[in-house]
XYZ file of C-alpha atoms in Angstrom:
459
model
C 74.760 0.537 -45.163
C 72.414 -2.436 -45.602
C 71.828 -3.670 -49.145
C 68.647 -2.605 -50.878
C 66.672 -5.291 -52.729
C 65.377 -2.921 -55.398
C 68.890 -1.749 -56.222
C 70.019 -5.389 -56.453
C 67.219 -6.136 -58.920
C 68.086 -3.084 -61.037
C 71.763 -4.008 -61.141
C 70.919 -7.646 -62.022
C 69.156 -6.618 -65.254
C 70.494 -7.115 -68.731
C 71.359 -3.457 -69.146
C 71.111 -0.150 -67.258
C 69.900 3.106 -68.719
C 69.393 6.682 -67.540
C 66.083 6.134 -65.750
C 67.511 3.206 -63.807
C 70.287 5.465 -62.579
C 67.759 8.103 -61.544
C 65.848 5.480 -59.564
C 69.023 4.338 -57.819
C 69.823 7.952 -56.853
C 66.307 8.388 -55.427
C 66.760 5.232 -53.339
C 70.184 6.385 -52.131
C 68.719 9.717 -51.022
C 66.761 7.789 -48.420
C 69.449 5.308 -47.434
C 72.317 7.860 -47.453
C 70.442 10.673 -45.698
C 72.788 10.555 -42.724
C 75.743 11.552 -44.954
C 74.123 14.836 -46.073
C 75.876 18.006 -44.831
C 74.654 21.580 -44.274
C 75.216 22.543 -47.876
C 72.962 19.729 -49.220
C 75.823 17.611 -50.423
C 76.481 13.955 -49.629
C 79.733 12.730 -48.219
C 78.976 9.127 -49.296
C 81.212 8.014 -52.150
C 78.453 5.763 -53.513
C 76.089 8.699 -53.776
C 78.735 10.827 -55.436
C 79.432 8.132 -58.044
C 75.791 7.675 -59.078
C 75.221 11.446 -59.182
C 78.222 11.790 -61.469
C 76.809 9.034 -63.764
C 73.482 10.872 -63.941
C 75.207 14.174 -64.743
C 77.209 12.549 -67.530
C 73.982 11.091 -68.984
C 72.317 14.549 -68.915
C 75.257 16.254 -70.584
C 74.196 17.068 -74.161
C 71.160 14.782 -73.720
C 73.268 11.652 -74.085
C 70.669 9.550 -72.295
C 68.105 10.262 -75.020
C 70.445 8.953 -77.700
C 71.110 5.800 -75.664
C 67.417 5.228 -74.973
C 66.608 5.714 -78.653
C 69.331 3.220 -79.583
C 67.955 0.651 -77.117
C 64.433 1.167 -78.441
C 65.513 0.768 -82.069
C 67.547 -2.347 -81.293
C 64.688 -3.974 -79.421
C 62.118 -3.198 -82.122
C 64.323 -3.902 -85.159
C 66.360 -6.884 -84.037
C 65.657 -8.518 -80.682
C 61.856 -8.783 -80.860
C 61.788 -10.008 -84.531
C 64.558 -12.492 -83.731
C 62.612 -14.001 -80.840
C 59.464 -14.133 -82.940
C 61.314 -15.920 -85.748
C 62.728 -18.449 -83.293
C 59.244 -19.123 -81.907
C 57.886 -19.446 -85.460
C 60.645 -21.932 -86.327
C 59.806 -23.941 -83.221
C 56.143 -24.047 -84.204
C 57.032 -25.077 -87.755
C 59.402 -27.748 -86.423
C 56.628 -29.097 -84.197
C 54.299 -29.383 -87.197
C 57.000 -31.103 -89.277
C 57.890 -33.526 -86.500
C 54.212 -34.300 -85.868
C 53.700 -34.959 -89.593
C 56.759 -37.218 -89.808
C 55.687 -38.968 -86.612
C 52.331 -39.756 -88.177
C 54.025 -40.939 -91.382
C 56.271 -43.290 -89.385
C 53.257 -44.636 -87.523
C 51.342 -45.253 -90.755
C 54.420 -46.789 -92.434
C 55.001 -49.151 -89.510
C 51.333 -50.186 -89.508
C 51.471 -50.799 -93.273
C 54.615 -52.936 -92.960
C 53.045 -54.994 -90.185
C 49.930 -55.491 -92.300
C 52.095 -56.627 -95.209
C 53.927 -58.986 -92.837
C 50.716 -60.599 -91.612
C 49.333 -60.713 -95.170
C 52.460 -62.589 -96.283
C 52.170 -64.914 -93.297
C 48.555 -65.582 -94.246
C 49.677 -66.506 -97.755
C 52.154 -68.976 -96.271
C 49.479 -70.294 -93.899
C 51.270 -69.330 -90.678
C 50.556 -66.947 -87.788
C 53.940 -65.189 -87.776
C 54.900 -65.819 -84.137
C 57.903 -67.956 -85.106
C 58.207 -67.934 -88.877
C 60.950 -70.519 -89.258
C 59.466 -73.112 -86.923
C 55.986 -72.672 -88.383
C 57.259 -73.153 -91.934
C 59.159 -76.283 -90.918
C 56.012 -77.578 -89.204
C 54.049 -77.021 -92.410
C 56.639 -79.007 -94.349
C 56.242 -81.862 -91.878
C 52.491 -81.838 -92.555
C 53.026 -81.777 -96.332
C 53.017 -85.600 -96.841
C 49.565 -85.889 -95.268
C 48.275 -83.051 -97.455
C 49.673 -84.704 -100.572
C 48.114 -88.019 -99.530
C 44.727 -86.305 -99.287
C 45.201 -84.804 -102.740
C 46.178 -88.224 -104.088
C 43.082 -89.736 -102.512
C 40.981 -86.977 -104.070
C 42.236 -87.977 -107.517
C 40.108 -91.116 -107.242
C 37.011 -88.984 -107.841
C 38.263 -88.222 -111.361
C 37.989 -91.779 -112.648
C 34.713 -91.056 -114.451
C 36.140 -87.932 -116.058
C 39.218 -89.876 -117.162
C 37.107 -92.609 -118.741
C 35.053 -89.955 -120.529
C 38.240 -88.399 -121.852
C 39.566 -91.809 -122.932
C 36.347 -92.640 -124.771
C 36.347 -89.300 -126.553
C 39.965 -89.730 -127.678
C 39.300 -93.244 -128.907
C 36.213 -92.081 -130.817
C 37.795 -89.033 -132.397
C 41.222 -90.511 -133.126
C 39.905 -94.034 -133.845
C 42.732 -95.495 -131.849
C 42.848 -97.058 -128.384
C 46.493 -98.010 -128.251
C 47.560 -95.310 -125.797
C 46.031 -94.425 -122.447
C 45.424 -90.767 -121.694
C 46.694 -89.136 -118.503
C 48.510 -92.292 -117.266
C 49.951 -90.703 -114.116
C 46.629 -89.222 -113.081
C 45.016 -92.609 -113.658
C 47.710 -94.304 -111.541
C 47.287 -91.846 -108.643
C 43.511 -92.210 -108.824
C 43.798 -95.999 -108.452
C 46.731 -96.422 -106.067
C 47.057 -93.039 -104.423
C 50.223 -91.001 -103.922
C 52.655 -93.880 -104.285
C 56.415 -93.773 -104.596
C 58.148 -93.013 -107.868
C 59.603 -96.549 -107.739
C 56.121 -98.105 -107.786
C 55.050 -95.820 -110.648
C 58.189 -96.638 -112.642
C 58.280 -100.406 -112.055
C 54.670 -101.231 -111.233
C 55.761 -103.054 -108.060
C 55.587 -101.991 -104.457
C 59.047 -101.538 -102.924
C 60.119 -103.918 -100.198
C 61.976 -101.144 -98.412
C 61.950 -97.375 -98.840
C 65.154 -95.430 -98.126
C 64.224 -91.804 -98.341
C 67.042 -89.339 -99.010
C 68.409 -87.611 -95.957
C 66.825 -84.215 -95.406
C 69.337 -81.411 -95.107
C 68.675 -79.687 -91.833
C 69.807 -76.100 -91.936
C 70.667 -74.796 -88.465
C 69.007 -71.610 -87.406
C 71.121 -68.585 -88.195
C 72.523 -66.771 -85.147
C 71.356 -63.303 -84.367
C 73.219 -60.379 -85.837
C 74.535 -59.178 -82.482
C 76.107 -62.549 -81.560
C 79.496 -63.780 -82.698
C 80.421 -67.451 -82.868
C 83.995 -67.605 -81.600
C 84.143 -71.402 -81.980
C 85.408 -73.843 -79.354
C 88.792 -72.656 -78.205
C 90.593 -74.348 -75.345
C 92.956 -72.468 -73.126
C 94.820 -75.583 -71.976
C 98.490 -75.661 -72.940
C 99.686 -78.327 -75.340
C 101.163 -81.323 -73.582
C 104.797 -82.108 -74.394
C 106.379 -85.532 -74.090
C 108.919 -86.019 -71.364
C 111.629 -86.939 -73.877
C 110.973 -83.809 -75.878
C 111.027 -81.708 -72.752
C 114.376 -83.124 -71.810
C 115.919 -82.199 -75.152
C 115.838 -78.494 -74.504
C 113.850 -75.381 -75.101
C 113.777 -75.295 -78.906
C 113.052 -78.985 -79.349
C 110.472 -78.950 -76.565
C 108.352 -76.430 -78.469
C 108.137 -78.542 -81.656
C 104.674 -79.645 -82.890
C 103.798 -83.310 -83.121
C 102.065 -83.749 -86.491
C 101.303 -87.453 -85.893
C 103.516 -88.650 -88.793
C 105.950 -91.519 -88.235
C 108.535 -92.913 -90.637
C 109.029 -96.657 -90.645
C 111.526 -98.706 -92.578
C 110.059 -100.921 -95.309
C 111.108 -103.251 -98.097
C 111.616 -100.329 -100.500
C 114.869 -99.202 -101.922
C 117.309 -96.941 -100.176
C 115.357 -93.868 -101.135
C 112.241 -95.291 -99.360
C 109.833 -94.460 -102.196
C 107.711 -97.075 -103.964
C 106.950 -95.763 -107.455
C 104.622 -98.660 -108.295
C 106.538 -99.689 -111.444
C 107.504 -103.120 -110.244
C 106.508 -106.230 -112.178
C 105.812 -108.376 -109.165
C 102.270 -107.177 -108.686
C 99.600 -106.273 -111.203
C 97.076 -103.503 -110.740
C 93.487 -104.496 -111.433
C 90.642 -102.045 -111.953
C 87.084 -103.277 -111.655
C 84.216 -101.271 -113.160
C 80.810 -101.520 -111.494
C 77.736 -100.756 -113.504
C 75.467 -98.024 -112.204
C 72.645 -99.271 -110.031
C 74.170 -102.647 -109.226
C 74.792 -101.607 -105.608
C 71.057 -101.094 -104.995
C 69.293 -104.325 -104.002
C 66.210 -105.433 -105.856
C 62.945 -104.054 -104.465
C 64.570 -101.193 -102.557
C 63.434 -97.655 -103.378
C 66.144 -95.113 -102.637
C 67.059 -91.639 -103.752
C 64.496 -89.923 -105.943
C 62.613 -93.216 -106.387
C 61.818 -93.178 -102.666
C 59.911 -89.892 -102.953
C 56.195 -89.887 -103.580
C 54.811 -88.846 -106.941
C 53.665 -85.459 -105.652
C 56.931 -84.833 -103.799
C 59.116 -85.471 -106.832
C 59.373 -82.359 -108.975
C 59.151 -84.109 -112.367
C 56.202 -86.352 -111.552
C 54.388 -83.532 -109.770
C 54.749 -81.331 -112.847
C 53.442 -84.197 -115.016
C 50.517 -84.676 -112.616
C 49.594 -80.973 -112.816
C 49.944 -81.009 -116.609
C 47.593 -83.975 -116.875
C 45.117 -82.303 -114.530
C 45.159 -79.191 -116.713
C 44.763 -81.365 -119.798
C 41.690 -83.027 -118.297
C 40.304 -79.661 -117.210
C 40.718 -78.249 -120.707
C 38.940 -81.265 -122.223
C 36.002 -81.004 -119.823
C 35.632 -77.248 -120.300
C 35.720 -77.603 -124.089
C 33.242 -80.493 -123.956
C 30.919 -78.417 -121.735
C 31.020 -75.537 -124.214
C 30.195 -77.901 -127.089
C 27.255 -79.411 -125.200
C 25.813 -76.002 -124.299
C 25.910 -74.795 -127.937
C 22.703 -76.313 -129.268
C 22.967 -74.515 -132.612
C 26.171 -76.366 -133.537
C 24.697 -78.896 -135.971
C 28.112 -80.198 -136.977
C 28.961 -81.205 -133.421
C 25.583 -82.861 -132.908
C 25.867 -84.895 -136.098
C 29.457 -85.805 -135.323
C 28.573 -87.449 -131.984
C 25.593 -89.431 -133.299
C 27.848 -92.442 -133.778
C 29.714 -91.867 -130.491
C 29.675 -94.480 -127.704
C 26.932 -94.422 -125.115
C 29.276 -93.018 -122.481
C 29.631 -89.861 -124.553
C 26.006 -89.508 -125.671
C 24.584 -90.163 -122.217
C 26.370 -87.192 -120.587
C 24.528 -84.036 -119.631
C 25.979 -80.553 -119.327
C 25.216 -80.455 -115.587
C 27.121 -83.697 -114.973
C 30.100 -82.554 -117.077
C 30.039 -79.272 -115.167
C 30.261 -81.137 -111.840
C 33.217 -83.179 -113.144
C 34.887 -79.963 -114.260
C 34.354 -78.379 -110.824
C 35.899 -81.437 -109.119
C 38.923 -81.269 -111.428
C 39.414 -77.549 -110.840
C 39.101 -77.972 -107.077
C 41.834 -80.623 -107.066
C 44.023 -78.472 -109.315
C 43.452 -75.459 -107.077
C 44.732 -77.362 -104.025
C 48.042 -78.017 -105.751
C 48.480 -74.546 -107.245
C 47.868 -72.382 -104.165
C 50.598 -69.952 -103.191
C 51.187 -71.616 -99.832
C 51.538 -75.036 -101.513
C 54.043 -73.619 -104.016
C 56.155 -72.252 -101.165
C 56.004 -75.585 -99.371
C 57.263 -77.344 -102.509
C 60.123 -74.842 -102.740
C 61.008 -75.464 -99.093
C 60.895 -79.204 -99.728
C 63.249 -78.812 -102.693
C 65.637 -76.464 -100.882
C 65.592 -76.344 -97.050
C 67.615 -73.118 -97.151
C 64.573 -71.464 -98.698
C 63.135 -71.419 -95.161
C 65.897 -69.073 -94.033
C 65.385 -66.818 -97.041
C 61.645 -66.593 -96.423
C 62.160 -66.086 -92.691
C 64.692 -63.331 -93.302
C 62.404 -61.672 -95.842
C 59.496 -61.639 -93.413
C 61.678 -60.586 -90.478
C 62.996 -57.717 -92.578
C 59.494 -56.276 -92.773
C 59.179 -56.436 -89.006
C 62.621 -54.853 -88.590
C 61.636 -51.998 -90.895
C 58.444 -51.525 -88.878
C 60.483 -51.439 -85.655
C 62.895 -48.931 -87.182
C 59.981 -46.709 -88.182
C 58.574 -46.936 -84.656
C 61.982 -46.015 -83.235
C 62.156 -43.100 -85.677
C 58.662 -42.091 -84.534
C 59.918 -41.958 -80.944
C 62.842 -39.784 -82.040
C 60.462 -37.436 -83.882
C 58.248 -37.288 -80.804
C 61.241 -36.423 -78.620
C 62.338 -33.679 -81.007
C 58.804 -32.302 -81.116
C 58.754 -32.116 -77.328
C 62.156 -30.394 -77.376
C 60.848 -27.827 -79.860
C 57.790 -27.310 -77.652
C 60.006 -26.815 -74.595
C 62.169 -24.335 -76.494
C 59.069 -22.420 -77.544
C 57.899 -22.397 -73.911
C 61.247 -20.928 -72.862
C 61.262 -18.227 -75.587
C 57.723 -16.950 -75.102
C 58.322 -15.530 -71.555
C 61.478 -13.813 -72.841
C 59.479 -12.228 -75.635
C 56.789 -11.089 -73.202
C 59.368 -9.501 -70.870
C 61.127 -7.803 -73.786
C 57.823 -6.400 -75.086
C 56.950 -5.116 -71.632
C 60.342 -3.418 -71.190
C 60.183 -1.949 -74.683
C 56.734 -0.462 -74.038
C 57.972 0.927 -70.740
C 61.010 2.427 -72.464
C 58.774 3.976 -75.120
C 56.599 5.627 -72.472
C 59.656 6.981 -70.622
C 61.056 8.554 -73.794
C 57.678 10.065 -74.675
C 57.275 11.491 -71.141
C 60.796 12.955 -71.132
C 60.308 14.685 -74.499
C 56.888 15.922 -73.377
C 58.497 17.726 -70.410
C 60.693 19.684 -72.787
C 57.614 21.034 -74.605
C 55.446 22.140 -71.689
C 53.688 18.800 -71.233
C 52.454 18.459 -74.779
C 51.485 14.894 -75.675
C 54.241 13.064 -77.595
C 53.780 9.864 -79.557
C 56.629 7.919 -81.130
C 55.580 6.880 -84.640
C 56.670 3.722 -86.425
C 56.705 1.660 -83.231
C 54.420 -1.399 -83.533
C 54.674 -4.035 -80.835
């Protein structure tokens, strides 16, 4: 007998129930018609088996109990389970989308912080280490410009000097000596400031060049050679054990010592002389070396003194401007009646312009980028620390972007799982509704076709 496609589909289902068996028997009545005898019975074993299954189902209405069990299981367990799985997938998609957005925002914030930090350092951020080292190379020219700008403060310094001499009635000491020196001679060496003479030769201290750190995924194995150690011919002739000895490069020679070969240095034939050299005698006259070879604004001590004197001058000018703008202060007016002409001839507008010039020069030295450059100049390894700190922000941004990709992949997986569950739910709902109608129709036959509705079934 040829196979029937409808029977194959029924047998391929998840489960068989009474009405499936009835449908198979109806199909077999057409395909097994040739095996029917005069008494209306079928000689086909297949037909006999399915008829026996149907009769067992109908015995004591067993099929109704099975159908009711299938209906209850579908409504109480299988359909709610699929709906919960779909709901979890939808919730997971929302969570993954939210976390994906958070990763995107976090990465953007870290990149903004990275570029903001680079802007503070005065670099673009393409190659942090090289850009910082390039800025340090340009630092001497910047300091020379600042030193040249100190020449514009000569009038303010003279005003300060005149005020101190008038108030203190003493002219023995000059105010802001370092600022005065830089204003006249520029950003000279510490040697010239200390001695008052220009050095004949400047020997700047060697700059420690810190090599760039290797990447984390590379390992420096050093320089190993695979060549075997050469052995002398005489050693090779001595035998195996002696041929493998190591030549340490130490030779013993006979000398005029005693039999034990050790000179303890306690002989009276020779005297030991110790010469003490005073510090600084090895440096020739007129040569600036070490810290003296640095410029005044490169040296930490003199730079701090220069900034202190600038702040001192700024404070004087600001206080003098306040005193000049307070017209009601009779005591101050009467006090400066006997002051020199350089003090009485000043106007508040002119003092304000001197104060602005002083603050501008002080602001150039106290910017954040300039402070970092001074720290790099003092410690070259600070470049690596700054570079690593800035690279860390980029690494965190890259990690957040990688996490965003993972969240996106998981969201797509949850969406695919939801797409696979929804057709299953639709098929299960369709089969459950069909099963409900079959049960209602079968019960209706038992009561003369009265309409039957199963209550408590909500799909």
